[in-house]
JSON list of C-alpha atoms in Angstrom, two decimals:
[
{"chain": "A", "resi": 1081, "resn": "UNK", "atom": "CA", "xyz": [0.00, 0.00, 0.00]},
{"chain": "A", "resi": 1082, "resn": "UNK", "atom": "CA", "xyz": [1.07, 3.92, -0.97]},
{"chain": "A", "resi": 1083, "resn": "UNK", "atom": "CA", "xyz": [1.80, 5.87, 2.21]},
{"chain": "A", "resi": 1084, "resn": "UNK", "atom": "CA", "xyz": [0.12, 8.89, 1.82]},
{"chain": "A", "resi": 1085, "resn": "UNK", "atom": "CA", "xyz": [0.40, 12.33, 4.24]},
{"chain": "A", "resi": 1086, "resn": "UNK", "atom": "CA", "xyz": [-1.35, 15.78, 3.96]},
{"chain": "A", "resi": 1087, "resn": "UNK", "atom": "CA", "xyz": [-0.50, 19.44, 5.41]},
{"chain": "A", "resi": 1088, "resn": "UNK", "atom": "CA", "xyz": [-1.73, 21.01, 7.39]},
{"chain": "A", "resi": 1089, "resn": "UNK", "atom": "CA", "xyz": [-3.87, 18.68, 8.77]},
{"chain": "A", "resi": 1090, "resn": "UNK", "atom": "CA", "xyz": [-6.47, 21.11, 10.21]},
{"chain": "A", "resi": 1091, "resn": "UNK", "atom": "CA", "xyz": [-6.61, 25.13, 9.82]},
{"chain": "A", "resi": 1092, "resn": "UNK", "atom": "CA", "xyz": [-9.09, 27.87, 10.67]},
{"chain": "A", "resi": 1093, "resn": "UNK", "atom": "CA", "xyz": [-9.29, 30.69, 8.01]},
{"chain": "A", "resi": 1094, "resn": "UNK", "atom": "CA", "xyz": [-10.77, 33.61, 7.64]},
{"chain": "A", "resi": 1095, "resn": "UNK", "atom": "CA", "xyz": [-13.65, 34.30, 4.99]},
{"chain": "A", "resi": 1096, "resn": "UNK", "atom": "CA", "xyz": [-12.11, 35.62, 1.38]},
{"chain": "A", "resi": 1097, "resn": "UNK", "atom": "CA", "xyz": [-8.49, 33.81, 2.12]},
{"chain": "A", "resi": 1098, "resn": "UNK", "atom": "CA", "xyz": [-6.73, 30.93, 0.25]},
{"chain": "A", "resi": 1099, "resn": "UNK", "atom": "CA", "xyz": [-5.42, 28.31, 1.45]},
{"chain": "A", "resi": 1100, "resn": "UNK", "atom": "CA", "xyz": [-3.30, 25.57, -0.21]},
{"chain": "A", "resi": 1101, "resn": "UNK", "atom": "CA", "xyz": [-3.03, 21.66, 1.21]},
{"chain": "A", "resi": 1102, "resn": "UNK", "atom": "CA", "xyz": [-0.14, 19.58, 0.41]},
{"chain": "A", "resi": 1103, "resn": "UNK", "atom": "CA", "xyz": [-0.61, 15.62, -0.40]},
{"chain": "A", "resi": 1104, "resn": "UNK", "atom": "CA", "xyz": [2.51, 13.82, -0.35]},
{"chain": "A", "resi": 1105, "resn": "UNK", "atom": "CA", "xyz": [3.10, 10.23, -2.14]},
{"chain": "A", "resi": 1106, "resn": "UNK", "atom": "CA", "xyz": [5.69, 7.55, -0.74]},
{"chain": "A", "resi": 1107, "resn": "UNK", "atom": "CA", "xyz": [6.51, 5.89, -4.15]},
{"chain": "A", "resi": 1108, "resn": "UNK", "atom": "CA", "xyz": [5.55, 6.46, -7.91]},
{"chain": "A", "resi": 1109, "resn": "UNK", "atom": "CA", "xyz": [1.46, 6.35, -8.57]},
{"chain": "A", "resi": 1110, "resn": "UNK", "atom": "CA", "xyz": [-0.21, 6.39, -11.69]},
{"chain": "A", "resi": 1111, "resn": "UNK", "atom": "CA", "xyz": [-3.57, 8.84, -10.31]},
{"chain": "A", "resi": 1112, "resn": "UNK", "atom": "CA", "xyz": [-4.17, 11.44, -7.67]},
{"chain": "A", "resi": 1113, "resn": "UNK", "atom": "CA", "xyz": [-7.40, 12.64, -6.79]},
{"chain": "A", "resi": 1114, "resn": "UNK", "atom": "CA", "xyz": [-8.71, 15.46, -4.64]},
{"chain": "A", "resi": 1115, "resn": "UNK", "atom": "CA", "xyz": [-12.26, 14.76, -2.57]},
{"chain": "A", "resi": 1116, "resn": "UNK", "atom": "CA", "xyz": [-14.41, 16.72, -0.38]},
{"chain": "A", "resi": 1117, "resn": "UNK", "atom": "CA", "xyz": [-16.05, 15.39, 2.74]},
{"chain": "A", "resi": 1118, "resn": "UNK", "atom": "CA", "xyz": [-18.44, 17.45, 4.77]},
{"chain": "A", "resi": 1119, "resn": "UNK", "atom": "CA", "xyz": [-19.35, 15.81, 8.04]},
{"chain": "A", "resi": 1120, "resn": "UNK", "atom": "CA", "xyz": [-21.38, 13.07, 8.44]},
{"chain": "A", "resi": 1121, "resn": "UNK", "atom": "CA", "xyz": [-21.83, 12.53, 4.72]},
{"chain": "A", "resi": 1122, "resn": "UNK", "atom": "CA", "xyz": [-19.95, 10.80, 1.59]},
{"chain": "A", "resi": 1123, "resn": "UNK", "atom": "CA", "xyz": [-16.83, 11.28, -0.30]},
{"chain": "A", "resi": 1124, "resn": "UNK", "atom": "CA", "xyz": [-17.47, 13.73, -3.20]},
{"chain": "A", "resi": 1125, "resn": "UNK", "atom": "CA", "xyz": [-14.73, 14.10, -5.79]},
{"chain": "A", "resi": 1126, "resn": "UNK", "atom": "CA", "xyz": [-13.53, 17.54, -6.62]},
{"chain": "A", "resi": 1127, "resn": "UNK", "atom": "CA", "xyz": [-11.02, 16.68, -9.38]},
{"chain": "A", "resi": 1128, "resn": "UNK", "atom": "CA", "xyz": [-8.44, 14.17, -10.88]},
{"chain": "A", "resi": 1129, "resn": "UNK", "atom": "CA", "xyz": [-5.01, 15.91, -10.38]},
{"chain": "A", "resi": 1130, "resn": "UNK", "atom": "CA", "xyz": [-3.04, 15.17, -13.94]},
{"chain": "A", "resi": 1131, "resn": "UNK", "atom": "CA", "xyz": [0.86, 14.58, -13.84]},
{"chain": "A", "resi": 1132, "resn": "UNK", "atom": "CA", "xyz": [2.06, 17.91, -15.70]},
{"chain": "A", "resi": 1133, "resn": "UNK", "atom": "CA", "xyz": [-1.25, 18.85, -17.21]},
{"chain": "A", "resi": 1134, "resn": "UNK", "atom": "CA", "xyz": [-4.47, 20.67, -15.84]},
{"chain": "A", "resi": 1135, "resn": "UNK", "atom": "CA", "xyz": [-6.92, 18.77, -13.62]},
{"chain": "A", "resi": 1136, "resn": "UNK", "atom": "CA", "xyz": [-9.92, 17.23, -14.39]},
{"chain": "A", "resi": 1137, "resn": "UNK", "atom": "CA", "xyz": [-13.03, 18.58, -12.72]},
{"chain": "A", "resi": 1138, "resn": "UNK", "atom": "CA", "xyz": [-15.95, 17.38, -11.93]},
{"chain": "A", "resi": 1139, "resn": "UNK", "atom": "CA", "xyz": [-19.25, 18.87, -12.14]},
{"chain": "A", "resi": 1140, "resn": "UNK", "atom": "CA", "xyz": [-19.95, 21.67, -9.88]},
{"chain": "A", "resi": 1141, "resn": "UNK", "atom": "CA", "xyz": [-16.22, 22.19, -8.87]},
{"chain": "A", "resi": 1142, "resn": "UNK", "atom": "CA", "xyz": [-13.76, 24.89, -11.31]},
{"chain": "A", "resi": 1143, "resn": "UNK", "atom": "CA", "xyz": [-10.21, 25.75, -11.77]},
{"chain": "A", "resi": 1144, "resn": "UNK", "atom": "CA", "xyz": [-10.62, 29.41, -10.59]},
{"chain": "A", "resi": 1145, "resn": "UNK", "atom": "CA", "xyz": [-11.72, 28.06, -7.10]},
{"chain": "A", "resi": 1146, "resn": "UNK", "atom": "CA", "xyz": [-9.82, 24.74, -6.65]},
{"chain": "A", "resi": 1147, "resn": "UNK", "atom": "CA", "xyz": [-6.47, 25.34, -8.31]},
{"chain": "A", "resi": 1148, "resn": "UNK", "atom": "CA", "xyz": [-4.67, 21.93, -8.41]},
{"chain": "A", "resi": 1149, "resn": "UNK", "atom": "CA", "xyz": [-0.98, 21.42, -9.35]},
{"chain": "A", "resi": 1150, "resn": "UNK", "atom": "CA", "xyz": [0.89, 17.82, -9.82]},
{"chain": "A", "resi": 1151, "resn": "UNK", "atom": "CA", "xyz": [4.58, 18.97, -10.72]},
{"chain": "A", "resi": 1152, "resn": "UNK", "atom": "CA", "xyz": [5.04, 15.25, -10.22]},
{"chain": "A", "resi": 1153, "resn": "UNK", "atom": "CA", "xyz": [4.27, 11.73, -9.59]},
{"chain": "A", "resi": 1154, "resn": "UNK", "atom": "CA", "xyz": [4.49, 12.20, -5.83]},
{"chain": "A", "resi": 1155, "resn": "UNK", "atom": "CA", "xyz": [3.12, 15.30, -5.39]},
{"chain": "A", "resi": 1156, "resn": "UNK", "atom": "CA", "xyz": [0.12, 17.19, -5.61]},
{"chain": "A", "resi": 1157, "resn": "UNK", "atom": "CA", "xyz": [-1.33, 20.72, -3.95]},
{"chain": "A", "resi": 1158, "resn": "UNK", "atom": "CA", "xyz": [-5.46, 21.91, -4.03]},
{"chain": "A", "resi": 1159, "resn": "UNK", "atom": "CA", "xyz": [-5.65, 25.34, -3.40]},
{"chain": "A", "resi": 1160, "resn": "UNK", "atom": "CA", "xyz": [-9.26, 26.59, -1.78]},
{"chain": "A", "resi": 1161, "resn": "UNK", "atom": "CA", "xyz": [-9.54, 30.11, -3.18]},
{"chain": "A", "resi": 1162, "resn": "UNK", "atom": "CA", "xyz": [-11.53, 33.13, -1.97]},
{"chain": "A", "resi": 1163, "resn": "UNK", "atom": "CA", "xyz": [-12.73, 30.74, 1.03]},
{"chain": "A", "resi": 1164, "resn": "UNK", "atom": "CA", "xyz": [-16.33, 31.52, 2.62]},
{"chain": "A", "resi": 1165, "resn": "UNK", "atom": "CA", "xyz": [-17.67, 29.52, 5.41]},
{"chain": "A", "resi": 1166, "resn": "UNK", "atom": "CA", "xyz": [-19.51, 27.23, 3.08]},
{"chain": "A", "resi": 1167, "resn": "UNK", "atom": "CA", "xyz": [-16.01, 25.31, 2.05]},
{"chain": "A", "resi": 1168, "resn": "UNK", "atom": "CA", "xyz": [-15.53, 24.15, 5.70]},
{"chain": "A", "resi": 1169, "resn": "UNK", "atom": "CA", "xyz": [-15.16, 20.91, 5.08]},
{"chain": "A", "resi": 1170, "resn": "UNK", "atom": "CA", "xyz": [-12.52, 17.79, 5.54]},
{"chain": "A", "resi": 1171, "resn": "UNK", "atom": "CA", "xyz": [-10.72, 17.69, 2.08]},
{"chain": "A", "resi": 1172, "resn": "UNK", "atom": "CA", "xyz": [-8.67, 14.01, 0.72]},
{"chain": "A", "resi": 1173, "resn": "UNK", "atom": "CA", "xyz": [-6.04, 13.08, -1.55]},
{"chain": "A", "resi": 1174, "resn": "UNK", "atom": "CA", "xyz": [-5.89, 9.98, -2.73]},
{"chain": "A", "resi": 1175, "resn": "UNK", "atom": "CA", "xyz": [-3.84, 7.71, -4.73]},
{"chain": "A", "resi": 1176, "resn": "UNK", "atom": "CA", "xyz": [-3.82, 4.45, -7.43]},
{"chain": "A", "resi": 1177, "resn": "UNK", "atom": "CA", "xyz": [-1.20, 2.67, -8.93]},
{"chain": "A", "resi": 1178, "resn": "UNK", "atom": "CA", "xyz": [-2.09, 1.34, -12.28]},
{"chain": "A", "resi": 1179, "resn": "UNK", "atom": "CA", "xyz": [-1.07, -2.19, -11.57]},
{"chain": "A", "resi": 1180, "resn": "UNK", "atom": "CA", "xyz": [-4.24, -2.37, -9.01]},
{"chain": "A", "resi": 1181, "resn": "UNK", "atom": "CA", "xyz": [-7.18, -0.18, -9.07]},
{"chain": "A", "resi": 1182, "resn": "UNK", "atom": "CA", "xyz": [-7.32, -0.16, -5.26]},
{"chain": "A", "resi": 1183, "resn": "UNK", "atom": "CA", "xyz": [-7.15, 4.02, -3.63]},
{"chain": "A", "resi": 1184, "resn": "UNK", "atom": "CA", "xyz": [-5.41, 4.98, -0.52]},
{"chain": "A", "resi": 1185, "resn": "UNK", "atom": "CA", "xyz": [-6.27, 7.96, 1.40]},
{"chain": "A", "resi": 1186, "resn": "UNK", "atom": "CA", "xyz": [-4.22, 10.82, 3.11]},
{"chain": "A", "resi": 1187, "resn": "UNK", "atom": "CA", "xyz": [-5.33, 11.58, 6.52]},
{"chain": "A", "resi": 1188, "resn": "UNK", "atom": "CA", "xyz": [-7.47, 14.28, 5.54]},
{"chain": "A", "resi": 1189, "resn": "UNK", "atom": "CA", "xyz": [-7.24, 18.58, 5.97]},
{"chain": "A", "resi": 1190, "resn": "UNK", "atom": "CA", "xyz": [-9.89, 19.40, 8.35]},
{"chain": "A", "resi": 1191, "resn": "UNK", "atom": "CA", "xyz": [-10.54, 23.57, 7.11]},
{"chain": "A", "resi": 1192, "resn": "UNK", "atom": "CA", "xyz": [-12.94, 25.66, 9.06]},
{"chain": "A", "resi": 1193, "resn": "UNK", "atom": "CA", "xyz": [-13.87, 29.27, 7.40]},
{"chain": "A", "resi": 1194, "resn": "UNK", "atom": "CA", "xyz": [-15.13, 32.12, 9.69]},
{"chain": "B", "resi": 1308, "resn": "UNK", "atom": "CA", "xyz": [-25.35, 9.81, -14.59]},
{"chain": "B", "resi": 1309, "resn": "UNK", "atom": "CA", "xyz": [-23.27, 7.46, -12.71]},
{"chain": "B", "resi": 1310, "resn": "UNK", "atom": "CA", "xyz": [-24.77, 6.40, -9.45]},
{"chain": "B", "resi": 1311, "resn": "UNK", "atom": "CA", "xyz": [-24.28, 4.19, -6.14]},
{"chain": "B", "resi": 1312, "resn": "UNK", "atom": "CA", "xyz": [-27.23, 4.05, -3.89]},
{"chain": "B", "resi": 1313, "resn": "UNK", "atom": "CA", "xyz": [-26.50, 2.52, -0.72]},
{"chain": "B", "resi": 1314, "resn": "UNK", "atom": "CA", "xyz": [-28.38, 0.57, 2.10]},
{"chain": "B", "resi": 1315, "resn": "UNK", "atom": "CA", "xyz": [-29.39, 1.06, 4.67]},
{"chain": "B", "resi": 1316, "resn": "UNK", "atom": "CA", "xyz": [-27.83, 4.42, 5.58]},
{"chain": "B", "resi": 1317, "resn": "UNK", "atom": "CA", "xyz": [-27.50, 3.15, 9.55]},
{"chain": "B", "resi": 1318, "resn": "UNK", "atom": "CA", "xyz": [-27.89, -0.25, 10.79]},
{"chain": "B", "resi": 1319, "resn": "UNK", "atom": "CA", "xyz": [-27.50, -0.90, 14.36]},
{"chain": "B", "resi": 1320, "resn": "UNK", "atom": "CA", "xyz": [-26.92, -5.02, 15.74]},
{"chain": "B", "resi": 1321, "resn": "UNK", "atom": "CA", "xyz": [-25.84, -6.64, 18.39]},
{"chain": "B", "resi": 1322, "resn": "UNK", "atom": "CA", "xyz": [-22.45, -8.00, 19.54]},
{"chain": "B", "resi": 1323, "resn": "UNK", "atom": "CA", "xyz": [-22.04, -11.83, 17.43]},
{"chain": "B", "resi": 1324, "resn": "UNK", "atom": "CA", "xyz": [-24.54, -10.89, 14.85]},
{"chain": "B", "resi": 1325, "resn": "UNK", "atom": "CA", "xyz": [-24.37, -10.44, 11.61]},
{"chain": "B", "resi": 1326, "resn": "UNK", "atom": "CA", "xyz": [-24.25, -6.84, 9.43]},
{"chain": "B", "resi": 1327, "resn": "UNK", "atom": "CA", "xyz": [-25.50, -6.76, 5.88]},
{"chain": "B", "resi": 1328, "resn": "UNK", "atom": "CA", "xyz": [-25.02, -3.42, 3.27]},
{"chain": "B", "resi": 1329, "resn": "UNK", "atom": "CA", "xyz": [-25.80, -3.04, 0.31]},
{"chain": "B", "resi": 1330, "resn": "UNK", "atom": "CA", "xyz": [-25.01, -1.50, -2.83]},
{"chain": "B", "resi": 1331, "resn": "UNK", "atom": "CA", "xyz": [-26.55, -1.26, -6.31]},
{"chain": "B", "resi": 1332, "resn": "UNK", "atom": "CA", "xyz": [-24.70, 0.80, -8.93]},
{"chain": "B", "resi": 1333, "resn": "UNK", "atom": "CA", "xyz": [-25.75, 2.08, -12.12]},
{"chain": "B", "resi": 1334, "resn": "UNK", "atom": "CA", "xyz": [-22.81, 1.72, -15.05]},
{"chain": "B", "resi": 1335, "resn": "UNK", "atom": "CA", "xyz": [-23.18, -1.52, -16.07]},
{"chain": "B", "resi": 1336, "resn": "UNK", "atom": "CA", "xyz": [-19.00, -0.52, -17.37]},
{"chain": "B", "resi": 1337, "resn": "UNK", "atom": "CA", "xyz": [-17.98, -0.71, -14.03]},
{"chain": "B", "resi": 1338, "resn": "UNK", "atom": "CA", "xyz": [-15.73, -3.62, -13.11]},
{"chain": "B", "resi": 1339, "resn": "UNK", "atom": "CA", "xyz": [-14.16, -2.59, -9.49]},
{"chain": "B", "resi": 1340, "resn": "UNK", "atom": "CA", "xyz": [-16.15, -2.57, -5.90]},
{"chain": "B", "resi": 1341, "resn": "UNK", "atom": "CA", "xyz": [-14.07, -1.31, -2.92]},
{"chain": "B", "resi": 1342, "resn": "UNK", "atom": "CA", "xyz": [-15.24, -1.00, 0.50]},
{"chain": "B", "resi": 1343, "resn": "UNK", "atom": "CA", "xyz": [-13.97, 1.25, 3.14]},
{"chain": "B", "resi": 1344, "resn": "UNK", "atom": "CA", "xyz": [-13.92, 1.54, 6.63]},
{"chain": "B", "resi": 1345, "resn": "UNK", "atom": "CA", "xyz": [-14.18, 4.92, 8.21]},
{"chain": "B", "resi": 1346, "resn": "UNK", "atom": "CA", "xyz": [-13.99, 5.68, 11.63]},
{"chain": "B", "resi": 1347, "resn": "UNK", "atom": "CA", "xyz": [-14.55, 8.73, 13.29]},
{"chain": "B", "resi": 1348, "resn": "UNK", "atom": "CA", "xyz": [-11.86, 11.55, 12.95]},
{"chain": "B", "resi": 1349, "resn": "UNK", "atom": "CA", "xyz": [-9.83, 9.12, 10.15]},
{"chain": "B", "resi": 1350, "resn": "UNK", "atom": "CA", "xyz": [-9.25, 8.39, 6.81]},
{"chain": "B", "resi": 1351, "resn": "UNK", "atom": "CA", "xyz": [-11.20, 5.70, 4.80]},
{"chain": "B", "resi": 1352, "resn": "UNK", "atom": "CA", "xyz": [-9.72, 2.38, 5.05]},
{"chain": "B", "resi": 1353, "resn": "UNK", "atom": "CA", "xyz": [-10.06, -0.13, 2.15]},
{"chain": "B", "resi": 1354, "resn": "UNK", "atom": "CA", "xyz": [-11.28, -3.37, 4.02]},
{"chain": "B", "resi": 1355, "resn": "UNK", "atom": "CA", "xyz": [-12.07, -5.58, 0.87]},
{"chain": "B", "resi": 1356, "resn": "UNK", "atom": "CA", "xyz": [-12.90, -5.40, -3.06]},
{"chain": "B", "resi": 1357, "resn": "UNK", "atom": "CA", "xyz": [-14.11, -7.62, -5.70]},
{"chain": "B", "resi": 1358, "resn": "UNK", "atom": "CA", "xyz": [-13.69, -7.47, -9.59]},
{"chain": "B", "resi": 1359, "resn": "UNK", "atom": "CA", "xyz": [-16.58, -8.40, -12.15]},
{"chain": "B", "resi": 1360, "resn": "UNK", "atom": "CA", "xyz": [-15.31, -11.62, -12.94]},
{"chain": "B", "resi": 1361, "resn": "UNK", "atom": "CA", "xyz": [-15.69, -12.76, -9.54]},
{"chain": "B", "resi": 1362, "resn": "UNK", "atom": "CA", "xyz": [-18.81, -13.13, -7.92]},
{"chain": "B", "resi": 1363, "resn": "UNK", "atom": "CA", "xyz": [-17.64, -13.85, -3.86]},
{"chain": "B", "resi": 1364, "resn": "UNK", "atom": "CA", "xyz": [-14.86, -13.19, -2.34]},
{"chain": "B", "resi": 1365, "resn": "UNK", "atom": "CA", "xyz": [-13.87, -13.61, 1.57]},
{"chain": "B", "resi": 1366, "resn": "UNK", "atom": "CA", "xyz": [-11.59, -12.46, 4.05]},
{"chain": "B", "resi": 1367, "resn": "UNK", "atom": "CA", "xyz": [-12.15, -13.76, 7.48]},
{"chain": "B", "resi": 1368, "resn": "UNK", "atom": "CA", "xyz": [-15.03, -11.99, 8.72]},
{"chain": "B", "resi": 1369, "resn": "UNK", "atom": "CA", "xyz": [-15.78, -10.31, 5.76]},
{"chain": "B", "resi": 1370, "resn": "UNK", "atom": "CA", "xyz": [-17.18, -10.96, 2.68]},
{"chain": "B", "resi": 1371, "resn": "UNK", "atom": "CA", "xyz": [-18.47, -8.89, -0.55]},
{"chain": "B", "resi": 1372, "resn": "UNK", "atom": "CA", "xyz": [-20.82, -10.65, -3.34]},
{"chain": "B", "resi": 1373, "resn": "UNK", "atom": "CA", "xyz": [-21.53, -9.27, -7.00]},
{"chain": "B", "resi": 1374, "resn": "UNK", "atom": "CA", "xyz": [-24.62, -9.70, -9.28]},
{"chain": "B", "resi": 1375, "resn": "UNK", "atom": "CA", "xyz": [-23.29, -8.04, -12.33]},
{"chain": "B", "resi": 1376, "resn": "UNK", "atom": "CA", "xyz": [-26.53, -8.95, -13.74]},
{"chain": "B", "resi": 1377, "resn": "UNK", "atom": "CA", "xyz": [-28.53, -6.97, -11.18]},
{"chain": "B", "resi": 1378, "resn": "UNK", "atom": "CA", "xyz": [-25.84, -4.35, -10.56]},
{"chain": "B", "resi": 1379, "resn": "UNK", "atom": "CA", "xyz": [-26.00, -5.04, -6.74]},
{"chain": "B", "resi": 1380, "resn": "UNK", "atom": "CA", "xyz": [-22.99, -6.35, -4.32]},
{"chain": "B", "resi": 1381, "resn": "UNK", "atom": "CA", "xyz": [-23.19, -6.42, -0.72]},
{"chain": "B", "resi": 1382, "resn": "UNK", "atom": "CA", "xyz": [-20.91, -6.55, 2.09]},
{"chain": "B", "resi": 1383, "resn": "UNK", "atom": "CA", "xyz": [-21.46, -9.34, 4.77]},
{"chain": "B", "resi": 1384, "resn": "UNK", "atom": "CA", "xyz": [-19.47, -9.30, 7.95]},
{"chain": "B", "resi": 1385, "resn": "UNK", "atom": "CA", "xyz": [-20.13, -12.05, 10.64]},
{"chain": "B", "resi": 1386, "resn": "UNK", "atom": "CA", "xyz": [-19.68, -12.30, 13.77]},
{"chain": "B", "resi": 1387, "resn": "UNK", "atom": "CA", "xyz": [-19.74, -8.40, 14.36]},
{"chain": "B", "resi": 1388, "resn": "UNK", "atom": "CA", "xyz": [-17.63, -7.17, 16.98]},
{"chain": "B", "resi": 1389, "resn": "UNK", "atom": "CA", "xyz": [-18.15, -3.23, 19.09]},
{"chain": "B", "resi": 1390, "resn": "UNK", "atom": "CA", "xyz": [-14.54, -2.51, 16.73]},
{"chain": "B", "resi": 1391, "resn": "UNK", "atom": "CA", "xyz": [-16.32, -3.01, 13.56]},
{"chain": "B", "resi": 1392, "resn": "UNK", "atom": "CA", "xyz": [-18.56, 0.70, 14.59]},
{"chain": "B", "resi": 1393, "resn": "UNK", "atom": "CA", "xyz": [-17.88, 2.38, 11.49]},
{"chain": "B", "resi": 1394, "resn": "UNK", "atom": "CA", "xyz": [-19.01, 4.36, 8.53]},
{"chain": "B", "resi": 1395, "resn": "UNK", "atom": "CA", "xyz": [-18.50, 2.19, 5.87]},
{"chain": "B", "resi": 1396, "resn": "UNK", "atom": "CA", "xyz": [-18.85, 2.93, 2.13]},
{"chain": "B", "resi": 1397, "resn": "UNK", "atom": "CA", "xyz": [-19.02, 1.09, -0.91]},
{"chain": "B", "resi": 1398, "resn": "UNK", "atom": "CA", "xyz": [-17.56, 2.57, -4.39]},
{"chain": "B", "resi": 1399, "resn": "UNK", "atom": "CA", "xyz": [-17.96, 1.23, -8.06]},
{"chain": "B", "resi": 1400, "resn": "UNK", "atom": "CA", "xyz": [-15.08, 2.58, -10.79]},
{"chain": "B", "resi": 1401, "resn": "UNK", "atom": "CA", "xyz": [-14.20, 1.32, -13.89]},
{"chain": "B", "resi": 1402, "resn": "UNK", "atom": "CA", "xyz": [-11.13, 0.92, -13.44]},
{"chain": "B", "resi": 1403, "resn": "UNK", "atom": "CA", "xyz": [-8.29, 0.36, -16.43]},
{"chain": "B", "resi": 1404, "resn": "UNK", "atom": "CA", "xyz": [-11.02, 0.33, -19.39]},
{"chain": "B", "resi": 1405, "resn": "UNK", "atom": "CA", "xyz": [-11.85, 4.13, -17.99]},
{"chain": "B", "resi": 1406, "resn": "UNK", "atom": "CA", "xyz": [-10.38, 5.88, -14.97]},
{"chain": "B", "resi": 1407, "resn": "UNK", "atom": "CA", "xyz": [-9.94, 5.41, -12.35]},
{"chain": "B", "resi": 1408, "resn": "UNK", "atom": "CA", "xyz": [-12.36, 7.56, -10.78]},
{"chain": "B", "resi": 1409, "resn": "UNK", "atom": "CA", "xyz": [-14.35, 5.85, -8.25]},
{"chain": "B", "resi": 1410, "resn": "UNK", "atom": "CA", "xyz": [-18.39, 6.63, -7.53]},
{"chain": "B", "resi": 1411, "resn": "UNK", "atom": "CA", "xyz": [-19.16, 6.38, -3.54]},
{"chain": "B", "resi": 1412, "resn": "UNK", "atom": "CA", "xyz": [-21.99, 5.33, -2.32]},
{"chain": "B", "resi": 1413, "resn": "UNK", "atom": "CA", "xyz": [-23.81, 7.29, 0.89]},
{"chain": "B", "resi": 1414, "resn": "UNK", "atom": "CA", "xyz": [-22.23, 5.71, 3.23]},
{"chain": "B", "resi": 1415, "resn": "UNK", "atom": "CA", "xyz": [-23.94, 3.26, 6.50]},
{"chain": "B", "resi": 1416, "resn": "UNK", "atom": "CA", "xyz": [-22.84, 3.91, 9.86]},
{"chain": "B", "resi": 1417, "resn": "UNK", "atom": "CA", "xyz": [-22.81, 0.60, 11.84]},
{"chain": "B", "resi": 1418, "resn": "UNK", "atom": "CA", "xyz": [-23.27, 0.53, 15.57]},
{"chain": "B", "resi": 1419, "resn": "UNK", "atom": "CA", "xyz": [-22.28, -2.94, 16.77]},
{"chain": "B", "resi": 1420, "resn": "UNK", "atom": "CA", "xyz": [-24.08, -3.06, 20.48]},
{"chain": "B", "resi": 1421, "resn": "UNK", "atom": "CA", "xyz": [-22.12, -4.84, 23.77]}
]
């Protein structure tokens, strides 16, 4: 299994601030991804971060507000932009390897907006 | 679009018994079923999976079926235990003949009772 850690791992913002999270990889994976989790409910999937190229998003989430880099295999950032206190939220990388379709999780960025 | 309805959403049973959820997805494409494990304050935990050509598959205590034909697989664990309290989640992707993108389900949250 693909170690996987996140920073910060909690943060309390204020309203119209950005604030970038960091997902680190331990080895070489084929996919990233970037979810959003609001308490008590599912794992919704804000984008697939692409090795050197722009994300993909999914409906409902955009570029302008969820910036996403992946300068490499091991690495990938999600930026929350212009935050309001609707974006609190607990937000998850994740990772595959294309040998197995199986995803691992980070630990998770718990953000609260004020 | 895709879709994973999940049931029930919480399902309480005693200590010994046994714990039942299930899933029925919607892209008759997808070929990958991963459950996770996700207790409070921490990150999903893949517990077991099955591929389409399979239609059981066990791990001590745990089990997952698949009816590709009725687009439903379940998760059976026996014997439940008061460390099995989770929020568990099923997911369907289609793994390497599309992304790897998976589609969660809702999510149950299981109370095993003392």
């Amino acid at each position: 299994s693909a170690v996987i850690s996140q920073k910060p791992s909690r943060d309390i913002c204020q309203r119209g601030t950005s604030l970038t999270i960091q997902c680190q990889v331990d080895s070489q994976v084929t996919m990233m991804f970037w979810y959003r989790q609001q308490p008590g409910q599912s794992l919704t999937l804000i984008a697939t971060a692409n090795q050197g190229s722009e994300a993909t998003y999914e409906s409902g989430f955009v570029i302008d507000k969820f910036p996403i880099s992946r300068p490499n295999l091991t690495f990938s950032t999600l930026t929350v932009s212009n935050m309001s206190p609707e974006d609190s939220s607990i937000y998850l990388c994740s990772a595959v390897r294309s040998s197995y379709n199986e995803q691992f999780f980070g630990p998770g960025t718990r953000l609260t907006v004020l | 679009g895709e879709n994973v309805e999940q049931h029930p959403s919480t399902l309480s049973v005693q200590e010994g018994d046994s714990a039942v959820i299930k899933c029925t997805y919607s892209d008759s494409a997808s070929n990958y079923f991963p459950w996770y494990k996700q207790e409070l304050g921490k990150r999903p935990q893949l517990i077991i999976d099955i591929r389409s050509n399979v239609g059981e598959k066990k791990d001590q205590r745990i089990a997952v079926t698949l009816n590709k034909t009725a687009k439903h697989f379940s998760l059976h664990i026996t014997e439940t235990q008061p460390e099995d309290s989770a929020v568990y989640f099923c997911a369907a992707s289609k793994g390497t003949s599309g992304t790897y993108k998976y589609i969660f389900g809702t999510g149950t949250r299981l109370k095993v009772l003392a």
